[in-house]
mmCIF file with all atom_site columns, C-alpha atoms in Angstrom:
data_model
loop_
_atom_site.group_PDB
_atom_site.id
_atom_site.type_symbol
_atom_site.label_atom_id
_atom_site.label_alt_id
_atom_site.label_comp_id
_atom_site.label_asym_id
_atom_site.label_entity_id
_atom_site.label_seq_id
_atom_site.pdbx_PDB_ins_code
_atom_site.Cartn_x
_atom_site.Cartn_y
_atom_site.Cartn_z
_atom_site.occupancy
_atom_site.B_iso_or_equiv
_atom_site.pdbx_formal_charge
_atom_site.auth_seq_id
_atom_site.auth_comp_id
_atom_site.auth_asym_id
_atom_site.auth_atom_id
_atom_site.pdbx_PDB_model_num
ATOM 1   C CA . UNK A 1 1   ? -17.954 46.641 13.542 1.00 0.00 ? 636 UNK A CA 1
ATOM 2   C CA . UNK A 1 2   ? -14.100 47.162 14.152 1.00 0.00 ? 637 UNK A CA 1
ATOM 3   C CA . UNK A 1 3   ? -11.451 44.341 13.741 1.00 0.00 ? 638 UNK A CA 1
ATOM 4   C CA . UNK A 1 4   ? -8.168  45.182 16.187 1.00 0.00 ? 639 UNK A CA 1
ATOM 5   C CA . UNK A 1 5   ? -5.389  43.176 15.753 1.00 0.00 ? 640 UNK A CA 1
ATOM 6   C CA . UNK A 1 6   ? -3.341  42.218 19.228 1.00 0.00 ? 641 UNK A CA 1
ATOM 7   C CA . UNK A 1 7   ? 0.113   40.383 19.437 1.00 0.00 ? 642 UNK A CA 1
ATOM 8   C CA . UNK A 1 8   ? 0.163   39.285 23.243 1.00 0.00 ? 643 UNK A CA 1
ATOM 9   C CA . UNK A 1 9   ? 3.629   38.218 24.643 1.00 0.00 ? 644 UNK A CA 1
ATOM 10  C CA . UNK A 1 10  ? 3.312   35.651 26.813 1.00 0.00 ? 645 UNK A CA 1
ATOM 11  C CA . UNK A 1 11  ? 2.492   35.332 29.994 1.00 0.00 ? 646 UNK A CA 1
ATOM 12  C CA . UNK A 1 12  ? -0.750  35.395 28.455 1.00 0.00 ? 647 UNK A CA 1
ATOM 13  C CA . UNK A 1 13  ? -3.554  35.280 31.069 1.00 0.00 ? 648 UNK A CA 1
ATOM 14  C CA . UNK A 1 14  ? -7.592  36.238 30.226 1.00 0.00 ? 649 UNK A CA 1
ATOM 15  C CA . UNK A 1 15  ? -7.607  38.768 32.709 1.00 0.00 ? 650 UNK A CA 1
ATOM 16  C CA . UNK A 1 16  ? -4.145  40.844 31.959 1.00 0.00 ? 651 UNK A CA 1
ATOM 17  C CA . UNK A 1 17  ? -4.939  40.875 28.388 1.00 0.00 ? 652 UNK A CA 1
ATOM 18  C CA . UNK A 1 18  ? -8.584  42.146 28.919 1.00 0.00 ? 653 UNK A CA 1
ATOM 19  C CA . UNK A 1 19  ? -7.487  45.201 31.261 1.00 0.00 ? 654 UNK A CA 1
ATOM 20  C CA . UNK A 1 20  ? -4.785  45.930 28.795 1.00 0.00 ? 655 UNK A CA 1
ATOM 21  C CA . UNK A 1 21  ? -7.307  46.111 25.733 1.00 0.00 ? 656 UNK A CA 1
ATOM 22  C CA . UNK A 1 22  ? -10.081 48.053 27.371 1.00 0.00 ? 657 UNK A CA 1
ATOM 23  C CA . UNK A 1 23  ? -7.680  50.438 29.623 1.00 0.00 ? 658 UNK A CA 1
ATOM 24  C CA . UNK A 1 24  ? -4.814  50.920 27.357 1.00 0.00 ? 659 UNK A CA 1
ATOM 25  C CA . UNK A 1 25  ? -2.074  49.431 29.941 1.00 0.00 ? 660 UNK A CA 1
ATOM 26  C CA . UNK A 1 26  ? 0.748   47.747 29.566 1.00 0.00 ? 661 UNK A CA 1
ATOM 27  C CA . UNK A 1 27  ? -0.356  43.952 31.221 1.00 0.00 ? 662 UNK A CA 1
ATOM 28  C CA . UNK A 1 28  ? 2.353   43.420 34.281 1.00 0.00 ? 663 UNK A CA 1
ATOM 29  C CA . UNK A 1 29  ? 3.925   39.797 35.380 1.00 0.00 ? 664 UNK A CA 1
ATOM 30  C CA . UNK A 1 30  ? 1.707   40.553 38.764 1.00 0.00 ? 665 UNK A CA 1
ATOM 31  C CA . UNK A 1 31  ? -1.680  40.453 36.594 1.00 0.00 ? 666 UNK A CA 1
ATOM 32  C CA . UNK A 1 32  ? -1.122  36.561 35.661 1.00 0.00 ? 667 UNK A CA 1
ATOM 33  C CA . UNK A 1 33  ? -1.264  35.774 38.926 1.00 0.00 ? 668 UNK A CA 1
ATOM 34  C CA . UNK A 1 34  ? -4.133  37.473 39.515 1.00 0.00 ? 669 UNK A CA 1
ATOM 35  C CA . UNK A 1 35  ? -5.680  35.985 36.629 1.00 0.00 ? 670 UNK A CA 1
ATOM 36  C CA . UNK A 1 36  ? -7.534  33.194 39.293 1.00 0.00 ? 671 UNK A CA 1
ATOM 37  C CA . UNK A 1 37  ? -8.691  35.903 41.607 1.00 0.00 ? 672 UNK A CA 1
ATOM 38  C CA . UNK A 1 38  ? -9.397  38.886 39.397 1.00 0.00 ? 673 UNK A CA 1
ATOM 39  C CA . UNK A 1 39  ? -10.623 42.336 40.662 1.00 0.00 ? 674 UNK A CA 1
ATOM 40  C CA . UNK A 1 40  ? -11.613 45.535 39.652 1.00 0.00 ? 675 UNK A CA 1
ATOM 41  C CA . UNK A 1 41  ? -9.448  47.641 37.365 1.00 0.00 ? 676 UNK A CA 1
ATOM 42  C CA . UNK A 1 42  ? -8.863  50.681 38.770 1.00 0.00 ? 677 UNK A CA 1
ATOM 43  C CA . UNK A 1 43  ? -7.632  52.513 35.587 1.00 0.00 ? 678 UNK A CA 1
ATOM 44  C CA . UNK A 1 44  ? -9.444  54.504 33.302 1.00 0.00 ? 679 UNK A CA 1
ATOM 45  C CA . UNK A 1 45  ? -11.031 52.230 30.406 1.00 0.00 ? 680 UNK A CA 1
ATOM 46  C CA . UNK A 1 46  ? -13.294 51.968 28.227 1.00 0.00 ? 681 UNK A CA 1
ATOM 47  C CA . UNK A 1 47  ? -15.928 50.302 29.444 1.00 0.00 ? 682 UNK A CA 1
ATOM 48  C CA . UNK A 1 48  ? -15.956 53.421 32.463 1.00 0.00 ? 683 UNK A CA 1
ATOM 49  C CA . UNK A 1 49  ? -15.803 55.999 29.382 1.00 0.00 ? 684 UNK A CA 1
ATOM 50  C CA . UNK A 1 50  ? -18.808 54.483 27.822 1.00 0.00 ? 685 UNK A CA 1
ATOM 51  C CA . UNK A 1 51  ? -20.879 54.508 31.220 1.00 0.00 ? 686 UNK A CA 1
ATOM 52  C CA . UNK A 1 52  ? -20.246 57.913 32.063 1.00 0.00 ? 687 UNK A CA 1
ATOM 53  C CA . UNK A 1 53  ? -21.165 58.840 28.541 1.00 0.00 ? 688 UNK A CA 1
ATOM 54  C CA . UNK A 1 54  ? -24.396 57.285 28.865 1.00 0.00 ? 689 UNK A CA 1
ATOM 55  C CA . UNK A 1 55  ? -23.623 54.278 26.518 1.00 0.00 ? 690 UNK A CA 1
ATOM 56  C CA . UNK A 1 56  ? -24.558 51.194 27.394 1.00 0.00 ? 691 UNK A CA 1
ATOM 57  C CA . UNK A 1 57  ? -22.190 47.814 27.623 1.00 0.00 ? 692 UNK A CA 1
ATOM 58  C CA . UNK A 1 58  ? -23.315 44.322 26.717 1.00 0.00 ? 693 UNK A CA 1
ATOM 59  C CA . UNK A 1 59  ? -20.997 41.477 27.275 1.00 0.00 ? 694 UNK A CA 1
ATOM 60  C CA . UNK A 1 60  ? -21.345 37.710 25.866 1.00 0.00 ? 695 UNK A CA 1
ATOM 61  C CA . UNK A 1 61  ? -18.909 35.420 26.581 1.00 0.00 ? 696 UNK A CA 1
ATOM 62  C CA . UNK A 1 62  ? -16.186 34.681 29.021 1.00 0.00 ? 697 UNK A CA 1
ATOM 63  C CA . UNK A 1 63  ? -17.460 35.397 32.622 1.00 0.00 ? 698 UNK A CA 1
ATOM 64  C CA . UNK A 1 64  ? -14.278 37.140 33.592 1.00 0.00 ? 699 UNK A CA 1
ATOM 65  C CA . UNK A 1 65  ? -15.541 40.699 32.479 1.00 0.00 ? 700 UNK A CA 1
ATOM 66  C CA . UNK A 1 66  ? -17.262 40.708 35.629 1.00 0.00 ? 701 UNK A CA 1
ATOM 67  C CA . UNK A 1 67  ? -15.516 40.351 37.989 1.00 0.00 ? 702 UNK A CA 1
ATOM 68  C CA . UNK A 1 68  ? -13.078 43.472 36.312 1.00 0.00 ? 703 UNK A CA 1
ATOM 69  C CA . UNK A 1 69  ? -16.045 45.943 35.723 1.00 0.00 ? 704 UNK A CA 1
ATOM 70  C CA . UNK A 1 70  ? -18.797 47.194 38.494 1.00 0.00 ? 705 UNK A CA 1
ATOM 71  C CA . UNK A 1 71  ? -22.072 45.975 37.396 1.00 0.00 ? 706 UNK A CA 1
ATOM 72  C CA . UNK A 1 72  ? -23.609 48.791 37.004 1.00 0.00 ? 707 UNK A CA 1
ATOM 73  C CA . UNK A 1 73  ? -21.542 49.783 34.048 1.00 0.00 ? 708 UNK A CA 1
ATOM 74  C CA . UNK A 1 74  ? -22.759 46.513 32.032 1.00 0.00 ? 709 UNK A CA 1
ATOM 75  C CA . UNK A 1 75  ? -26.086 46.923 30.851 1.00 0.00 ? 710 UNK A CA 1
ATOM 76  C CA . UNK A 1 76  ? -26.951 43.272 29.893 1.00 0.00 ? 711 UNK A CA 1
ATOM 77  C CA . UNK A 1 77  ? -24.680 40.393 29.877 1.00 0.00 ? 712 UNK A CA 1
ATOM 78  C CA . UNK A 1 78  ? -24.401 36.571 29.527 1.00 0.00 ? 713 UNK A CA 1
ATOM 79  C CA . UNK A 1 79  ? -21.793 34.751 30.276 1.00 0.00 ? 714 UNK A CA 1
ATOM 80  C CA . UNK A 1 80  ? -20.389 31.606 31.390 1.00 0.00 ? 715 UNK A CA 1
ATOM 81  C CA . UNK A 1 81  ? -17.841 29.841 33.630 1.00 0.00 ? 716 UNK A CA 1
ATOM 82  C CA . UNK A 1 82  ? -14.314 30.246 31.518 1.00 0.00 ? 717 UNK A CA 1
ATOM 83  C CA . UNK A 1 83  ? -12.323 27.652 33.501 1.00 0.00 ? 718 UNK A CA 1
ATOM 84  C CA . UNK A 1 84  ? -13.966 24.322 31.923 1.00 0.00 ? 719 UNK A CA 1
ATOM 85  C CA . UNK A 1 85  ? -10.926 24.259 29.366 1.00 0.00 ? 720 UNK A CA 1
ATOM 86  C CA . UNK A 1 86  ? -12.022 20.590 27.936 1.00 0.00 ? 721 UNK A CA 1
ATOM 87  C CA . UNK A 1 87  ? -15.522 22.386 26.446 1.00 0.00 ? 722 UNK A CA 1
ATOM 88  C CA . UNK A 1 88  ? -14.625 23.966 23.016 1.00 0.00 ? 723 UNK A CA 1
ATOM 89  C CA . UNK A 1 89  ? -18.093 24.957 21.952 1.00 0.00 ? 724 UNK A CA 1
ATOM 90  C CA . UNK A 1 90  ? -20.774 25.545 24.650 1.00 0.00 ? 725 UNK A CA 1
ATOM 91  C CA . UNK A 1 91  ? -19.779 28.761 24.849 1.00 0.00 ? 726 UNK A CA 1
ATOM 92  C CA . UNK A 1 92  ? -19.298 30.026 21.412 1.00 0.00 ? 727 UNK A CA 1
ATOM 93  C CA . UNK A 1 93  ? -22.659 28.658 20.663 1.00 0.00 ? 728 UNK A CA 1
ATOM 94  C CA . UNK A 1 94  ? -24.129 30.709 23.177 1.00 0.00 ? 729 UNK A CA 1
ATOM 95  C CA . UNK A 1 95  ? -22.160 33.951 22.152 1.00 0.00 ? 730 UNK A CA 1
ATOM 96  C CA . UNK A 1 96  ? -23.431 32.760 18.769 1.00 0.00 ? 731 UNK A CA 1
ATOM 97  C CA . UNK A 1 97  ? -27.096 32.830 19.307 1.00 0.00 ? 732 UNK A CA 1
ATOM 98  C CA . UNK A 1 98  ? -26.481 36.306 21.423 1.00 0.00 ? 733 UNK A CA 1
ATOM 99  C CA . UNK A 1 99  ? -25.436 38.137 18.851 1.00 0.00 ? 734 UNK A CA 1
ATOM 100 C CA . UNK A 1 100 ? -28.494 36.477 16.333 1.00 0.00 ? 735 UNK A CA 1
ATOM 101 C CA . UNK A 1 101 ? -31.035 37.775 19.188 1.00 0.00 ? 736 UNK A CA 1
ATOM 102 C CA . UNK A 1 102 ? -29.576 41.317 19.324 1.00 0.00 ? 737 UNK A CA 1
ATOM 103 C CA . UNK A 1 103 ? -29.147 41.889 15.568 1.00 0.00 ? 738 UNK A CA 1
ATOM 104 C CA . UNK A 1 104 ? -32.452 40.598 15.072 1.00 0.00 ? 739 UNK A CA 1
ATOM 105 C CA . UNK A 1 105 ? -34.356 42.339 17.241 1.00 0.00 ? 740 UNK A CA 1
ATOM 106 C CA . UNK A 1 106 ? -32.466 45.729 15.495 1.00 0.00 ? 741 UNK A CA 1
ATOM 107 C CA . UNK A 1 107 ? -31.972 47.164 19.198 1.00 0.00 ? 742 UNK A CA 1
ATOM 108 C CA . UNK A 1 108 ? -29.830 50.419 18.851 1.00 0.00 ? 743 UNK A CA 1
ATOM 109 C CA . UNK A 1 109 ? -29.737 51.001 22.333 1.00 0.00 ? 744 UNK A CA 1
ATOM 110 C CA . UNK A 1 110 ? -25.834 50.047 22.697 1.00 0.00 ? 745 UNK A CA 1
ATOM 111 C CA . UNK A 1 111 ? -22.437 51.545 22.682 1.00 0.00 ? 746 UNK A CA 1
ATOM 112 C CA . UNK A 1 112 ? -20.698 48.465 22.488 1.00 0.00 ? 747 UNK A CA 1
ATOM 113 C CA . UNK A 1 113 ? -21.410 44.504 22.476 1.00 0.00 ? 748 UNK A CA 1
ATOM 114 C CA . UNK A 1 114 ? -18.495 42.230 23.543 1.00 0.00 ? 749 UNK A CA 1
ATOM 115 C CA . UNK A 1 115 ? -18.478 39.009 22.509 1.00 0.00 ? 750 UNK A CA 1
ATOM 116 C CA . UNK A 1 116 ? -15.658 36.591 23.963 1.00 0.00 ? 751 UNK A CA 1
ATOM 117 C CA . UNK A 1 117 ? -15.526 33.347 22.579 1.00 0.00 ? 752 UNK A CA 1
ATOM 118 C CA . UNK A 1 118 ? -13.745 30.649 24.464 1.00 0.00 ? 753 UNK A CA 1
ATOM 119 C CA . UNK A 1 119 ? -13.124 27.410 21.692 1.00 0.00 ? 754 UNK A CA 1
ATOM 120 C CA . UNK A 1 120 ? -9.879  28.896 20.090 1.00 0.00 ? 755 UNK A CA 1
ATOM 121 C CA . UNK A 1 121 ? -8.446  29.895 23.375 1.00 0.00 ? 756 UNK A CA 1
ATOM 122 C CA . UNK A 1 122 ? -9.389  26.550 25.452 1.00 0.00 ? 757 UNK A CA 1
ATOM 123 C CA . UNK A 1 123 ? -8.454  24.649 22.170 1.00 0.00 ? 758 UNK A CA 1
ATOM 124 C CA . UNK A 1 124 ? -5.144  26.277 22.706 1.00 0.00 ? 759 UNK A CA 1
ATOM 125 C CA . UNK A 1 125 ? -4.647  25.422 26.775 1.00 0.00 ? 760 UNK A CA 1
ATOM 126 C CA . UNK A 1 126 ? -5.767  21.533 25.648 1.00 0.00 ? 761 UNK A CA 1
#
């Protein structure tokens, strides 16, 4: 596993500071509005680098992801609603159990296995 560190100045949105983390782009003023309606990134990123290299893409957490990525570059993912800001474990229990049934199970058949955990970012909104 990697650890990144990542200052974000605010605006800070979910979906600006995803597409700047996987694509490498600076995150505009324009993105936080389209935060609440998010759409496919257009950019080169990772997650397209990994596809096209045959690598597959799993994705726990945060339900956002999806709607910035085609499908058919995520291999397996569960996820949940993100916009439920008063629940600051459901989903990190989830991601939690996840990430038990994958390492478990000693599956090497992925390139890379997001997990976005919601609790210290709703905790933060609340």
């Amino acid at each position: 596993s990697k650890l990144f560190k990542f200052i974000a100045d605010p605006p800070t949105t979910t979906m600006q500071r995803i597409k700047a983390m996987m694509s490498g782009t600076l995150p505009t003023f324009i993105d936080a509005g389209a935060n609440f309606n998010s759409y496919l990134i257009d950019d080169d990123n990772l997650i397209r680098q990994l596809y096209l290299n045959n690598k597959s893409v799993i994705i726990f957490g945060d339900d956002t992801w999806l709607s910035l990525f085609p499908s058919e570059q995520i291999s397996e993912q569960v996820t949940f609603p993100s916009f439920n800001i008063k629940d600051l474990d459901s989903n990190d229990i989830e991601v939690d159990k996840e990430f038990k049934r994958i390492f478990k199970s000693n599956r090497k058949d992925w390139g890379l296995i997001i997990g976005h955990y919601l609790g210290l970012d709703h905790c933060g909104h609340t």
